[in-house]
Coordinates of C-alpha atoms and ligand atoms in Angstrom, one line a residue:
X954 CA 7.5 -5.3 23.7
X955 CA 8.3 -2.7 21.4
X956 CA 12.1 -2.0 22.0
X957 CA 13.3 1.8 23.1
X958 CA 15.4 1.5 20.5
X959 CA 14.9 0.2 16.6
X960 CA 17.9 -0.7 15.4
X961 CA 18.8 -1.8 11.6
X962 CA 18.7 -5.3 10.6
X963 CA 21.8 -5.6 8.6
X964 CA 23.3 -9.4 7.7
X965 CA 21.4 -10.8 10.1
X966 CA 22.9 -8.6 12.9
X967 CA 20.9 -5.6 14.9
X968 CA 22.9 -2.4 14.4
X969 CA 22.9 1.2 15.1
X970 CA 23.2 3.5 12.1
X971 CA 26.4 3.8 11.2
X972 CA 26.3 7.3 12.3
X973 CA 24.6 7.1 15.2
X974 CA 21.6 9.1 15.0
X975 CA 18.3 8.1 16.4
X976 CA 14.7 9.4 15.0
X977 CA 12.0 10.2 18.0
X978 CA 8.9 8.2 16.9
X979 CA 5.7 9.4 18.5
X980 CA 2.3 7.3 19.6
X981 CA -0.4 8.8 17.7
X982 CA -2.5 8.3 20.4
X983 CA -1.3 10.8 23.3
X984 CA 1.6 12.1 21.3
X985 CA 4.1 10.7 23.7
X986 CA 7.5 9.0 22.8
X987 CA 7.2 5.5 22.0
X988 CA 10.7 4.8 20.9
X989 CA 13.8 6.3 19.0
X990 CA 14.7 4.5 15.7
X991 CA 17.6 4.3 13.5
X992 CA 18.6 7.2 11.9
X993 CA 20.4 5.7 8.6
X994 CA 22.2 7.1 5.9
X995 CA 24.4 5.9 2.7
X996 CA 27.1 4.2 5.3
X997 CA 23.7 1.8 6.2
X998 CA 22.1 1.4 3.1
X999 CA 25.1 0.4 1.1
X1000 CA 26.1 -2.2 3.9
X1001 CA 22.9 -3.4 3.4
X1002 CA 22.6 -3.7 0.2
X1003 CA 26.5 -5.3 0.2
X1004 CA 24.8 -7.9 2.4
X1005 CA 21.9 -8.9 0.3
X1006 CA 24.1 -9.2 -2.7
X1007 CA 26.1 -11.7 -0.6
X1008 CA 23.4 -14.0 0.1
X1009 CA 21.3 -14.0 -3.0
X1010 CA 22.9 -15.9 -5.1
X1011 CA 22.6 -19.3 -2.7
X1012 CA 19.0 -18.2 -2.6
X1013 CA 18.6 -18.4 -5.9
X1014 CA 20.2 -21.2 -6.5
X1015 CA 17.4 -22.8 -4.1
X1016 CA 14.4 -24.2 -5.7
X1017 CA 11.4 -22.1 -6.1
X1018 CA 9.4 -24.6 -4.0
X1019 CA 12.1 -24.8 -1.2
X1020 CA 12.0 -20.8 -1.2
X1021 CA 8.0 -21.3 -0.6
X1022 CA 8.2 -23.5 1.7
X1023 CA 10.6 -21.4 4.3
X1024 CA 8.2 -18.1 3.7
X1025 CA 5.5 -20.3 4.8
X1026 CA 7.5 -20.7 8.0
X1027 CA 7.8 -17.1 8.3
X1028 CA 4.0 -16.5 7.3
X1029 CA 2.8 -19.4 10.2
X1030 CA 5.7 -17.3 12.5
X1031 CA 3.7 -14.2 12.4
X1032 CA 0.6 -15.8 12.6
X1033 CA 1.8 -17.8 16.0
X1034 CA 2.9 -13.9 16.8
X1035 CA -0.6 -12.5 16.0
X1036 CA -1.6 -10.7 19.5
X1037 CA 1.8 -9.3 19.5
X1038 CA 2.0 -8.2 15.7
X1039 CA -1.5 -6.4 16.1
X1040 CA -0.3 -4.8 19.6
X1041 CA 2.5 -3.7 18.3
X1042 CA 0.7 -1.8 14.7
X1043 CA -1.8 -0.5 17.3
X1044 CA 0.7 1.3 19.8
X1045 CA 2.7 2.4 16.5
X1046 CA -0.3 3.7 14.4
X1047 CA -2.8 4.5 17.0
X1048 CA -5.5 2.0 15.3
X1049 CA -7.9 -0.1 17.1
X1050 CA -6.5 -3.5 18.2
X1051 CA -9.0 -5.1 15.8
X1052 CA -8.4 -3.3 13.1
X1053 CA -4.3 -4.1 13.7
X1054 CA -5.4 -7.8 14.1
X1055 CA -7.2 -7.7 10.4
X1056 CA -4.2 -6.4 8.9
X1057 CA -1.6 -9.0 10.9
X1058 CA -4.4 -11.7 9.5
X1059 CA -4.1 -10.0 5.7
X1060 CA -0.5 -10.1 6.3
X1061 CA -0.4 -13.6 7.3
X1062 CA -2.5 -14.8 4.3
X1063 CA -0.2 -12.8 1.8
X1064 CA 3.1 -14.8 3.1
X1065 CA 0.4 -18.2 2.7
X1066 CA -0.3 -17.0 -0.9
X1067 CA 3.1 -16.1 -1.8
X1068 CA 4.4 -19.6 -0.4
X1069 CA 1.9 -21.6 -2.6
X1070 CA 3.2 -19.3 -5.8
X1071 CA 6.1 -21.3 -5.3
X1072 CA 4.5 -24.3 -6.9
X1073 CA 3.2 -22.8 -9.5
X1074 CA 5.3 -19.5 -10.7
X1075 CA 3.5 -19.5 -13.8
X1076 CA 5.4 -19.2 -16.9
X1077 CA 3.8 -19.6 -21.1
X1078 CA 4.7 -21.9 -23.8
X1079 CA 3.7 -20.4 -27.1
X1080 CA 3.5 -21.4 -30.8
X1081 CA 6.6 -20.5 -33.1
X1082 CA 6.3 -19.4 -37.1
X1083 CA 9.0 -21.9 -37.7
X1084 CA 8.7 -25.2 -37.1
X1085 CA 10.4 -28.0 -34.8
X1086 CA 10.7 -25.0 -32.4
X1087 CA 9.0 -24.5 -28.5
X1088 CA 8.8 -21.6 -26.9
X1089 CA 8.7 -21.0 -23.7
X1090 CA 9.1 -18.7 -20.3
X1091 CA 11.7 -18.9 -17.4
X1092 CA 11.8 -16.8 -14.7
X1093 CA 14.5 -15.1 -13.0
X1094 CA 15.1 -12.8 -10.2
X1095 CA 16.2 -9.4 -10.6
X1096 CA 18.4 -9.5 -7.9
X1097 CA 18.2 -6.7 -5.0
X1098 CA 15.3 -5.8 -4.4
X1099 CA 14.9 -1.9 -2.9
X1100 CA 11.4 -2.1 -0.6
X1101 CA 10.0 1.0 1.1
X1102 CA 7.1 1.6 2.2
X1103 CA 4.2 3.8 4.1
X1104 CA 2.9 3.6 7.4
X1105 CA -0.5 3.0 6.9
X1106 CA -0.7 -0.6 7.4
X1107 CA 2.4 -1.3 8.3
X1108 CA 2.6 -5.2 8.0
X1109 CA 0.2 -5.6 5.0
X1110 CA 2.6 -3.1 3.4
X1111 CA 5.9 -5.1 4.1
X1112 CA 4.2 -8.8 3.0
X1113 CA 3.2 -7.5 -0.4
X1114 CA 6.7 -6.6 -0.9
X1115 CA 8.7 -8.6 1.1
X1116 CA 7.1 -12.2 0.4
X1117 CA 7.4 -12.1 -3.2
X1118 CA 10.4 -10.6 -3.8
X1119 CA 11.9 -13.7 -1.5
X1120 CA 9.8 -16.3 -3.3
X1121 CA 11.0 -15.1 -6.5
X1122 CA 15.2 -15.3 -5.7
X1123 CA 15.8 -11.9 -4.8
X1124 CA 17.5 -10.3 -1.8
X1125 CA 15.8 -7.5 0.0
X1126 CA 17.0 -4.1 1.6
X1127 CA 13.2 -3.0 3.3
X1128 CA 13.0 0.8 4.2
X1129 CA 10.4 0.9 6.8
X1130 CA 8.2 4.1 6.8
X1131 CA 9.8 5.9 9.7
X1132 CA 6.3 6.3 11.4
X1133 CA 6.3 2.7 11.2
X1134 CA 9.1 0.8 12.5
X1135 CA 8.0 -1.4 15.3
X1136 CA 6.0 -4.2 13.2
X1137 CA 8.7 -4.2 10.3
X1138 CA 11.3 -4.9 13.2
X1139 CA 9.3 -7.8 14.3
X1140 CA 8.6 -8.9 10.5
X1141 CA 13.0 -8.7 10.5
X1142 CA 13.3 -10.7 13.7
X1143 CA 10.4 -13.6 12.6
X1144 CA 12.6 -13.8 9.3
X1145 CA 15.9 -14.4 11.3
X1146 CA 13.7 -16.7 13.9
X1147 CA 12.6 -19.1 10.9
X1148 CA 16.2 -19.4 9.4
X1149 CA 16.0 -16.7 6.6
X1150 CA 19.9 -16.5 5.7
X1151 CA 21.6 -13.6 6.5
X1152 CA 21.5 -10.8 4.0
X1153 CA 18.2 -11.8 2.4
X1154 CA 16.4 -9.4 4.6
X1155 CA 17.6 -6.6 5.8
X1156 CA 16.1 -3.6 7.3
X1157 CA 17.5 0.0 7.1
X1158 CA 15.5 2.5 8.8
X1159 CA 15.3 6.2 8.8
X1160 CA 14.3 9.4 6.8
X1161 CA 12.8 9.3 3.2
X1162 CA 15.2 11.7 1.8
X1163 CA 18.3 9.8 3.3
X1164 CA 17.6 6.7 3.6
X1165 CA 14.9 5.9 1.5
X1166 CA 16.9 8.5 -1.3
X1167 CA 20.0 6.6 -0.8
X1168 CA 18.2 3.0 -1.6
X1169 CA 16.6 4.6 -4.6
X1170 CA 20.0 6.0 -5.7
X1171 CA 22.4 2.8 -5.3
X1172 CA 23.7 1.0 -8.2
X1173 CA 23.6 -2.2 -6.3
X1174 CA 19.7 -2.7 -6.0
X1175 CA 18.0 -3.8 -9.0
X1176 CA 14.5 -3.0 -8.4
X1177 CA 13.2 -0.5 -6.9
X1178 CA 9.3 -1.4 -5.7
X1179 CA 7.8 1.5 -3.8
X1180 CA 4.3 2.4 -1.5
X1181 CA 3.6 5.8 -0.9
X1182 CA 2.4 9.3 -2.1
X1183 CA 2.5 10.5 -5.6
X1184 CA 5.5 12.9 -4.6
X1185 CA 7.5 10.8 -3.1
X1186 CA 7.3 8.7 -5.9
X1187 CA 7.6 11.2 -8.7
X1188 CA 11.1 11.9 -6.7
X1189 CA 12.2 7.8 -6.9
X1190 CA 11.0 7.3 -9.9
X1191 CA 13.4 10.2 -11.8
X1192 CA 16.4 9.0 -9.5
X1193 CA 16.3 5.1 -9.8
X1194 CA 15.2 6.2 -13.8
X1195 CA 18.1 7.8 -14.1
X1196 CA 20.1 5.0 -14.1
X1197 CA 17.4 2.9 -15.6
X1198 CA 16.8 0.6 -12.5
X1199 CA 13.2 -1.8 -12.6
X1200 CA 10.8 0.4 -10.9
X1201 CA 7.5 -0.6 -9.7
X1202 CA 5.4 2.5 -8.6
X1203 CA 2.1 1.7 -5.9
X1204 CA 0.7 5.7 -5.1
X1205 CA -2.2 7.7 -3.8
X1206 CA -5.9 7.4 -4.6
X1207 CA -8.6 10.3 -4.3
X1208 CA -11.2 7.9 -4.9
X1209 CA -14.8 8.4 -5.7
X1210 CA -17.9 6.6 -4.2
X1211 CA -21.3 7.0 -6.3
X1212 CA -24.5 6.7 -5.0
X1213 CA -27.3 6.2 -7.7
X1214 CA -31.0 7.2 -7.0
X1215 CA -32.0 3.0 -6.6
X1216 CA -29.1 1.9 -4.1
X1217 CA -30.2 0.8 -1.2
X1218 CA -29.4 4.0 0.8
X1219 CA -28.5 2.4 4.3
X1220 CA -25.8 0.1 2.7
X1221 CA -24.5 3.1 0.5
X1222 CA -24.3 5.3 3.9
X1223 CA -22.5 2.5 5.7
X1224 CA -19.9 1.6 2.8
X1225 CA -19.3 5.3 2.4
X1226 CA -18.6 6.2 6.2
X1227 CA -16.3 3.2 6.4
X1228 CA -14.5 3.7 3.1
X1229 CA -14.2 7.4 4.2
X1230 CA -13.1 7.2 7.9
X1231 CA -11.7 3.7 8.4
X1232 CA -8.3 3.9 9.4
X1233 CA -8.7 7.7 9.8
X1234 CA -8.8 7.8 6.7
X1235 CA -5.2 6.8 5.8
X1236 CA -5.8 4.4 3.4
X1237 CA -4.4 4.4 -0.7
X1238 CA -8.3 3.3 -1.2
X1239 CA -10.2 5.2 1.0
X1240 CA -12.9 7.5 -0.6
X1241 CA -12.5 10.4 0.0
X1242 CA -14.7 11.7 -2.8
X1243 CA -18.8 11.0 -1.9
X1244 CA -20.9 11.3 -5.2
X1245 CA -24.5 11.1 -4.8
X1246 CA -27.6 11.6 -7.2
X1247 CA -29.5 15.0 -6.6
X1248 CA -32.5 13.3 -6.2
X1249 CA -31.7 11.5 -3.2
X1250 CA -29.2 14.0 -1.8
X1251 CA -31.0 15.3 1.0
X1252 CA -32.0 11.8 3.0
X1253 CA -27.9 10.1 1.6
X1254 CA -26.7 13.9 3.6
X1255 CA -29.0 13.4 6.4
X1256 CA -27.7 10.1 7.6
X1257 CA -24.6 10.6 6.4
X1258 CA -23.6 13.5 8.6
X1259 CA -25.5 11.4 11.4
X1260 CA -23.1 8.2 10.8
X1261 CA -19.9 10.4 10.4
X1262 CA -20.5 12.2 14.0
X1263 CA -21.4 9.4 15.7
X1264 CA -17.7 7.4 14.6
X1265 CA -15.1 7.2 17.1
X1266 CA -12.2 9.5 16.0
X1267 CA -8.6 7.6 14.9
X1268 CA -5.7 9.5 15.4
X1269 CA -3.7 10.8 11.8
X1270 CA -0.1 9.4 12.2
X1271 CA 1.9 12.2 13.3
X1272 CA 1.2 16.1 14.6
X1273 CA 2.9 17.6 11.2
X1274 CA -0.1 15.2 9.3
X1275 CA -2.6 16.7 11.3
X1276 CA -1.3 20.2 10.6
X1277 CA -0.9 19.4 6.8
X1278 CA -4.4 18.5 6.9
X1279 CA -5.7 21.4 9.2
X1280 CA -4.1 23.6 6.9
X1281 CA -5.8 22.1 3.4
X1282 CA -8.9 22.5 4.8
X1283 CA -8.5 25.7 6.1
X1284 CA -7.9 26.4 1.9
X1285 CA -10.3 24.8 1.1
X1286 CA -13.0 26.6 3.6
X1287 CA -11.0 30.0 2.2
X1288 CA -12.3 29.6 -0.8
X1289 CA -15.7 28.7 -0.5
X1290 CA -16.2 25.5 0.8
X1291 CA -18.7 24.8 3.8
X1292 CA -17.8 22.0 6.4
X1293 CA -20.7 19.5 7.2
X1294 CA -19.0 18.2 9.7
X1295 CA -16.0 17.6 11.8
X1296 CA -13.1 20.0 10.2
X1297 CA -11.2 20.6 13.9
X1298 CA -8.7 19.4 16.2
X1299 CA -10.1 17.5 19.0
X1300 CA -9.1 18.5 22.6
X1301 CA -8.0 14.9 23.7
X1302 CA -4.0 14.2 23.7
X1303 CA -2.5 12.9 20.5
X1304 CA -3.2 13.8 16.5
X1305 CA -7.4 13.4 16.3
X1306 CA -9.1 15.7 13.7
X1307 CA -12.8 14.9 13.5
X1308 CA -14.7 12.6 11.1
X1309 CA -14.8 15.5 8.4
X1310 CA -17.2 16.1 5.5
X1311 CA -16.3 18.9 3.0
X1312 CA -19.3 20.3 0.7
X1313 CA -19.3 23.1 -2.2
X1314 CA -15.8 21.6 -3.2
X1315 CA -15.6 22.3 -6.9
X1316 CA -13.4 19.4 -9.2
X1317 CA -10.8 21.7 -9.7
X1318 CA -10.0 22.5 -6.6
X1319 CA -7.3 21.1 -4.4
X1320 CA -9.0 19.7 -2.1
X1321 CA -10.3 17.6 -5.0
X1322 CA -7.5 16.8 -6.7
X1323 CA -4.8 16.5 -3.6
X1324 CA -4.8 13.2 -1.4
X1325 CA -5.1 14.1 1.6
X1326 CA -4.6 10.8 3.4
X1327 CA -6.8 11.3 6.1
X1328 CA -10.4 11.3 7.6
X1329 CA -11.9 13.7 5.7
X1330 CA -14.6 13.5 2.6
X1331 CA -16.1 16.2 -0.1
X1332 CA -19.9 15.8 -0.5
X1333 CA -21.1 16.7 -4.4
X1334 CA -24.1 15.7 -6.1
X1335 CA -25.1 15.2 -9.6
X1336 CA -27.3 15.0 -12.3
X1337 CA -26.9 11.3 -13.2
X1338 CA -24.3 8.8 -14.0
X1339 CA -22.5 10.4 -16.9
X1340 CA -22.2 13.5 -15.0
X1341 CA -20.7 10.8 -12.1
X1342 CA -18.6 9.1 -14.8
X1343 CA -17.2 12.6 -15.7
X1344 CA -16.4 13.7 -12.2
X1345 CA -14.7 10.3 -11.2
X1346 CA -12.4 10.5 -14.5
X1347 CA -11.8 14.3 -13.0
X1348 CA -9.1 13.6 -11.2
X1349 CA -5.0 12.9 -11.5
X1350 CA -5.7 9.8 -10.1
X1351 CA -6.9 6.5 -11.0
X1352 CA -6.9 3.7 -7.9
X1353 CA -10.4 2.5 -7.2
X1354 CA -14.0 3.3 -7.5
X1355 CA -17.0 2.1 -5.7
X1356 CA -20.8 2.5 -7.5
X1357 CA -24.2 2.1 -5.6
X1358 CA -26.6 0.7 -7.9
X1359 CA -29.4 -1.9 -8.5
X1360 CA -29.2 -1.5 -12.1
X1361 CA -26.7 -4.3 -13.8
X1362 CA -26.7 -1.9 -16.5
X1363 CA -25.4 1.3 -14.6
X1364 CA -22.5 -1.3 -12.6
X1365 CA -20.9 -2.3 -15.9
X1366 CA -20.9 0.8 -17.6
X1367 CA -19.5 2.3 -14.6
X1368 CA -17.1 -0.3 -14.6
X1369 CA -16.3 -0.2 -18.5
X1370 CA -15.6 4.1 -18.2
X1371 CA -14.4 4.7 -15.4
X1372 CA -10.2 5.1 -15.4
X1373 CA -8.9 2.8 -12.5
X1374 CA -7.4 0.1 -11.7
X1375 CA -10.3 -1.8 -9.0
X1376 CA -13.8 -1.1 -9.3
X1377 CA -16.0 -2.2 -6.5
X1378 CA -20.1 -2.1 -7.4
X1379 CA -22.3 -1.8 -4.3
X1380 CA -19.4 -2.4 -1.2
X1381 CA -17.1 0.3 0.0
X1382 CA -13.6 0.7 -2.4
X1383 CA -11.4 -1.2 -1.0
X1384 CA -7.6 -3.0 -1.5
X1385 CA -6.7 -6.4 -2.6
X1386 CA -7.1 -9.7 -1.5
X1387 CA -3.6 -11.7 -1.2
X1388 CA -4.7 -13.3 -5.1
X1389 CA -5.9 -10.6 -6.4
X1390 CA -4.0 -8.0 -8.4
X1391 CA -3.8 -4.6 -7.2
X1392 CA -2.4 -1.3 -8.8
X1393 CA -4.0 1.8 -10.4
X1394 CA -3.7 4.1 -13.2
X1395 CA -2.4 7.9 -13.9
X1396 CA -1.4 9.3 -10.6
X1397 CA -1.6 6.3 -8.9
X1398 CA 1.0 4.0 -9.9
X1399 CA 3.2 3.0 -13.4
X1400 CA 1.1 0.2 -14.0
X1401 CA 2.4 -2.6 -12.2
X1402 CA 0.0 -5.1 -10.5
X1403 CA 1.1 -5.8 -6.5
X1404 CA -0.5 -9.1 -4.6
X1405 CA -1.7 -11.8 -7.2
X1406 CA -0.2 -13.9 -9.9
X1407 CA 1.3 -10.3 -11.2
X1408 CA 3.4 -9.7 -8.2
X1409 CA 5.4 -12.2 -9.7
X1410 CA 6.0 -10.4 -12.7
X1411 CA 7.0 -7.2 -10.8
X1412 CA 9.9 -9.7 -8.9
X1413 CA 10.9 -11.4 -11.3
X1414 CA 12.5 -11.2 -15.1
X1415 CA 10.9 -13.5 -17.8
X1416 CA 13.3 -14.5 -19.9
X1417 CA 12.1 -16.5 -23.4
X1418 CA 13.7 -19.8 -24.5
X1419 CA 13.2 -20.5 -27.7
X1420 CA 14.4 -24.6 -28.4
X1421 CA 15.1 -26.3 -31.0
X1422 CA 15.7 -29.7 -29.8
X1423 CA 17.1 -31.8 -33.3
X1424 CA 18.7 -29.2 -35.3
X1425 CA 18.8 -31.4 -38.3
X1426 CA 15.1 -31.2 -38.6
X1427 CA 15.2 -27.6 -39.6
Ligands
NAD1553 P1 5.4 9.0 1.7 O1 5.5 9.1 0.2 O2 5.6 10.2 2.5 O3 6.5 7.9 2.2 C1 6.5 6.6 1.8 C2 7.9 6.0 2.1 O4 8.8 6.7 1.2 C3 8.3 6.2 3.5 O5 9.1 5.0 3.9 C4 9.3 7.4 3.4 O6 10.3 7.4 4.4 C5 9.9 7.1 2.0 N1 10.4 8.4 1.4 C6 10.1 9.6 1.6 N2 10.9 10.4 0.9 C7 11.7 9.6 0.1 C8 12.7 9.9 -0.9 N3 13.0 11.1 -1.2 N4 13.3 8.8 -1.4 C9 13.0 7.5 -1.1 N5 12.0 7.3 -0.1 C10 11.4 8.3 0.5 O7 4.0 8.4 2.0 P2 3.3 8.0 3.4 O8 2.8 9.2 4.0 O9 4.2 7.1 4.2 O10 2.1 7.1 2.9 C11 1.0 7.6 2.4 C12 0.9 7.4 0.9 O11 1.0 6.1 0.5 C13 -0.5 7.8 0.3 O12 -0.3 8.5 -0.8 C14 -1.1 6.5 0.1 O13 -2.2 6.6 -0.8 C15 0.0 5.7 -0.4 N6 -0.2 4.3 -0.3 C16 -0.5 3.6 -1.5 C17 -0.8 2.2 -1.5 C18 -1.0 1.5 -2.8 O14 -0.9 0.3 -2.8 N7 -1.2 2.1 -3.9 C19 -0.8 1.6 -0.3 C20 -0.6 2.3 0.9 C21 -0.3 3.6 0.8

């Protein structure tokens, strides 16, 4: 199913990179080979790019609703490939099958969303100070669109990129993560499959720093719209600054869960151990940071540590993960913290560090303040909610924040002081929903919105007409 060998998707033809070097991608499972992909440089990415130029402008030229309407073909394509999709993120991720079917489903309905955008692709009229004048918005594309994105779930990842940057009249160059190229292979193959034109999707694999750097650096793409870590996208952001490209930013999270003393505690333990652990961890959203009220501290711990051991371990992505993550908490423990639980390797084949709770973690410390994108959590307790309020806003980043609370009162201040872009009140912090805008502040992203009615601003340019339509009035 998945083939030995990933090749680029480049004009609508499957190529080798132009200097023929293959990447070994690993199952996260049992750590064995699952395929070799595309090992592409500058030759690859400026063919690419070459291509999409090519074919965008008849793509533009196409109505919105016609550009829609072909995406919904391409959403209804994966969704007839569902078993096969999911298969295909589980082998390359190591996720449960049902967890890789959720995500081909949230995939799915982002392509269904997107495709309906194309009859409305909202615009504004506004009032003028002169009269005899309207004023109003068009849209335009930006042109070639740069993608690339992280691993963690794969197809998601690709549809919030790929599907509005189509629907809004731009070609795309799509720079799988390399620990992800199976499903974005398929998503290049459905495209072809459903009659995409040549050019308007193309896939360039390989290495950040050379493929993904060569994306960010060409003078041909646009836009530059980017999923990953903080670092990575401190590095894109100075290079496709530096010659002033669009650049649309979505980061890390260390996000905080809060339990007040009145939340219901088995709901707070559940939504914690999921938001935690889910995924192994290895989500932008997952929280990573457990906050809970001194006064119920002790019975939260208790069933927390019980809930956390009990979980069937996920593997990380990749053995130099694992070791990244091995080695933070091995900081950490140096100096002073105390693991609850988990913390170690487990002896089964493949990259599976326990369910991991982290206590005596101090907010300065790098353990709070680093993402480390996978299935560990710190434990702290506090006084009350301004001293949670405090330690959420403690942090370089700003992506979501979940608080456990029966008082209406405590939910909206939380939400009103709290410095992020979702806040969830009594449910686990999670991502978006296909219509919902999703993006976070400091660390975590420049402030664009992905998914929703704003994706479309992040795709497209909004140029304002102002008309006059009898000049002899004025
Ligand atoms: P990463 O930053 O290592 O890699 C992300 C992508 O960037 C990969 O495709 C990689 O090949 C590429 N890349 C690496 N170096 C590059 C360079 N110099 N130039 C251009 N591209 C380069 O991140 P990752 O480990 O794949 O993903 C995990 C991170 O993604 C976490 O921080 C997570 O929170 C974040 N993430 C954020 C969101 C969100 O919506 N905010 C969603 C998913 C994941």
């Amino acid at each position: 199913m998945i083939p030995a060998e990933i090749p680029n998707l480049i004009g609508g033809e499957a190529r080798p990179a132009a200097g023929g070097a293959w990447l070994d991608k690993h199952r996260p499972a049992d750590g064995t080979l699952l395929c070799r992909v595309a090992g592409s440089g500058p030759e690859d990415v400026d063919a690419a790019v070459a291509a999409a130029r090519a074919a965008q402008p008849a793509w533009a030229a196409q109505t919105v609703v016609a550009r829609g309407d072909l995406l919904r073909e391409l959403a209804l394509a994966l969704r007839e490939r569902r078993e096969e999709a999911s298969a295909i993120v589980a082998e390359e991720t190591g996720k449960p099958l049902e967890l890789a079917l959720g995500e081909t489903d949230a995939a799915v309905e982002m392509g269904l969303f997107v495709a309906g955008e194309g009859r409305r692709f909202y615009g504004r009229t506004t009032s003028a100070s002169t009269p005899h004048r309207t004023v109003l918005t068009m849209r335009h594309p930006v042109g070639v669109a740069g993608l690339i994105v992280s691993f963690n779930t794969p197809l998601p990842n690709v549809a919030w990129k790929a599907f509005p940057a189509l629907l809004c009249g731009n070609a795309a160059v799509l720079k799988p993560s390399e620990e992800a190229p199976a499903s974005a292979w398929l998503f290049g193959e459905l495209a072809r499959e459903v009659g995409l034109a040549p050019g308007l999707l193309n896939v360039v694999h390989g290495a950040g720093p050379e493929a993904g750097a060569a994306l960010v650096e060409h003078e041909g793409v646009d836009l530059v719209s980017f999923t990953g870590s903080a670092a990575t996208g401190r590095i894109v952001n100075e290079r496709a600054g530096a010659r002033l490209a669009k650049v649309c930013l979505e980061l890390g999270g260390k996000n905080a869960l809060v339990v007040c003393d009145d939340a219901d505690l088995e709901s707070a333990v559940r939504r914690s151990v999921a938001s935690a652990f889910s995924n192994a961890g290895q989500r932008c959203a997952a929280a990573s940071r457990l906050v809970v009220f001194d006064s119920i501290a002790d019975a939260f711990r208790e069933r927390l540590l019980a809930e956390a051991r009990a979980l069937e371990p996920q593997p990380v992505i990749s053995e130099a993960a694992l070791q990244r993550i091995l080695r933070q908490l091995d900081g950490a423990v140096a100096r002073g913290a105390s693991i609850a639980c988990g913390g170690v390797r487990l002896d089964r084949p493949g990259f599976h560090l326990a369910p991991t709770i982290v206590e005596g973690v101090g907010p300065e410390d790098d353990l709070s303040c680093t993402e480390l994108f996978g299935p560990v959590a710190t434990l702290s307790t506090v006084r009350g909610l301004d001293e949670a309020i405090a330690l959420v806003n403690d942090s370089p980043y700003g992506l979501t924040a979940a608080v456990h609370t029966a008082s209406l009162h405590r939910a909206l201040r939380f939400a009103e002081e709290v410095e992020v872009g979702v806040v969830v009140v009594n449910a686990g912090t999670h991502g978006s929903e296909p219509h919902m805008g999703f993006g976070g502040v400091k660390q975590s992203g420049t402030g664009w919105k992905e998914a929703g009615v704003e994706a479309l601003d992040v795709y497209s340019d909004v140029r304002w007409v102002n008309l006059v339509a009898d000049p002899s009035l004025t």
